Amino acid sequence: MAPRANWKGFLRLSLVTCPVALYPATSESEKISFNQLNRQTGHRIKYLKVDADTGDEVPNEDIVKGYEVEKGQYIEVTKEELEEVALESTRTIEIDEFVDRSDIDPRYLIRPYYLRPDGKVGHDAFAVMRETIREMDKVAIGRLVLTSREHIIALEPRDKGLIGTLLRYPYEVRDPAEYFDEIQDVKVTKDMLELAKHIVNQKAGRFEPDKFEDHYETALVDLINQKRAGKVIRPKERPKGENVVDLMDALRKSVGGATAVAAAENQAAPKKSAKRPRKAAAGQKEMLMPIAGKKPAKEAAAKKHAAKPQRKSA
């Protein structure tokens, strides 16, 4: 079942309009999360909204938005006043222009969403816009209001739907000169570059997300299971970093090491290429057998029913 839509409205290209819904394309709900506890009692910590001066708790109906114009001086803005300045993009994604994907600086990318028709109408208009963007090999740039702020969104075809990626405004992107100006100008010799390129060629591959494993998540699972089993946790010895004295020698050794590893992998690999097993959150959760509450309710209920002992009939 698809998650709840973050936004519903209309997608418009000139006079062509269709109702659409926006859904988050990513999720971190499967990651291990921690609660803050009182060490003395073991109880969860609860946060209260309190008046900064009196220390009294403030009910939600008495909380309003305010902009600090000077230290300690605020201009209050009501919900009704904010609605008065609502933009057209609150309910409509208006496609303003089409650009090449390569024109979008990666620093401007925020997060991806799935965009699909909302309801049973408008599928034909949606398909026209989607296939036009696909055929032109362009990215459509539009605007929408999400979480009370207007965002720039880049739309690209993905299967039968669209991927919408929120973009930052220029004032949100920092100047790289603040960080890169102090980097020394180093002359890289041709020999060093050739050795480094050789290492890159030996490690060349294709981007396959399924082969990546969140090692930190796996370590957290192991830590929690060990503590739950009552085992004593001892700190592991961390590898010590080594200073590179001779860069050229380090490059040569790296080339030799990479060659040896590649040869060993080729020798151990089966003749027929097998598809890599998926190493995603689902695989990691198999390790977390003693811990419940992260898997979908239906799956947990099915496992609970299967594990329940059956009564013998008289």
PDB file of N, CA, C and O in Angstrom, residues 40 46 96 105 124 190 192 228 256 303 314:
ATOM      1  N   GLN A  40      18.307   7.360  35.659  1.00  0.00           N
ATOM      2  CA  GLN A  40      17.961   6.943  37.011  1.00  0.00           C
ATOM      3  C   GLN A  40      16.713   6.059  37.065  1.00  0.00           C
ATOM      4  O   GLN A  40      16.655   5.083  37.812  1.00  0.00           O
ATOM      5  N   LYS A  46      10.258  13.359  28.084  1.00  0.00           N
ATOM      6  CA  LYS A  46       9.173  14.039  27.395  1.00  0.00           C
ATOM      7  C   LYS A  46       9.502  15.520  27.299  1.00  0.00           C
ATOM      8  O   LYS A  46       9.917  16.140  28.281  1.00  0.00           O
ATOM      9  N   ASP A  96       7.475  25.928 -15.621  1.00  0.00           N
ATOM     10  CA  ASP A  96       7.951  27.208 -16.136  1.00  0.00           C
ATOM     11  C   ASP A  96       8.913  27.067 -17.316  1.00  0.00           C
ATOM     12  O   ASP A  96       8.893  27.881 -18.235  1.00  0.00           O
ATOM     13  N   ASP A 105      23.156  21.812 -11.113  1.00  0.00           N
ATOM     14  CA  ASP A 105      24.274  21.593 -10.195  1.00  0.00           C
ATOM     15  C   ASP A 105      23.823  20.663  -9.065  1.00  0.00           C
ATOM     16  O   ASP A 105      22.785  20.913  -8.436  1.00  0.00           O
ATOM     17  N   ASP A 124      -4.663  10.803 -19.104  1.00  0.00           N
ATOM     18  CA  ASP A 124      -4.236  11.086 -20.474  1.00  0.00           C
ATOM     19  C   ASP A 124      -3.379  12.348 -20.540  1.00  0.00           C
ATOM     20  O   ASP A 124      -2.336  12.386 -21.196  1.00  0.00           O
ATOM     21  N   LYS A 190      52.925  13.339 -14.319  1.00  0.00           N
ATOM     22  CA  LYS A 190      52.269  12.421 -15.252  1.00  0.00           C
ATOM     23  C   LYS A 190      52.333  10.987 -14.734  1.00  0.00           C
ATOM     24  O   LYS A 190      51.369  10.229 -14.862  1.00  0.00           O
ATOM     25  N   MET A 192      52.469   9.908 -11.576  1.00  0.00           N
ATOM     26  CA  MET A 192      51.512   9.746 -10.484  1.00  0.00           C
ATOM     27  C   MET A 192      50.089   9.622 -11.013  1.00  0.00           C
ATOM     28  O   MET A 192      49.303   8.790 -10.557  1.00  0.00           O
ATOM     29  N   ARG A 228      20.977  -7.299  24.662  1.00  0.00           N
ATOM     30  CA  ARG A 228      19.748  -7.971  25.062  1.00  0.00           C
ATOM     31  C   ARG A 228      20.034  -9.383  25.569  1.00  0.00           C
ATOM     32  O   ARG A 228      19.335  -9.906  26.434  1.00  0.00           O
ATOM     33  N   GLY A 256      49.674  -2.654  -7.038  1.00  0.00           N
ATOM     34  CA  GLY A 256      49.978  -4.068  -6.826  1.00  0.00           C
ATOM     35  C   GLY A 256      48.927  -4.749  -5.986  1.00  0.00           C
ATOM     36  O   GLY A 256      48.502  -5.872  -6.271  1.00  0.00           O
ATOM     37  N   LYS A 303       3.992 -13.765  11.325  1.00  0.00           N
ATOM     38  CA  LYS A 303       5.033 -14.534  12.008  1.00  0.00           C
ATOM     39  C   LYS A 303       4.589 -14.951  13.396  1.00  0.00           C
ATOM     40  O   LYS A 303       4.868 -16.047  13.865  1.00  0.00           O
ATOM     41  N   ALA A 314      -9.108 -32.891  20.960  1.00  0.00           N
ATOM     42  CA  ALA A 314      -9.345 -34.004  21.878  1.00  0.00           C
ATOM     43  C   ALA A 314      -9.773 -35.244  21.104  1.00  0.00           C
ATOM     44  O   ALA A 314     -10.445 -35.162  20.103  1.00  0.00           O
TER      45      ALA A 314
END
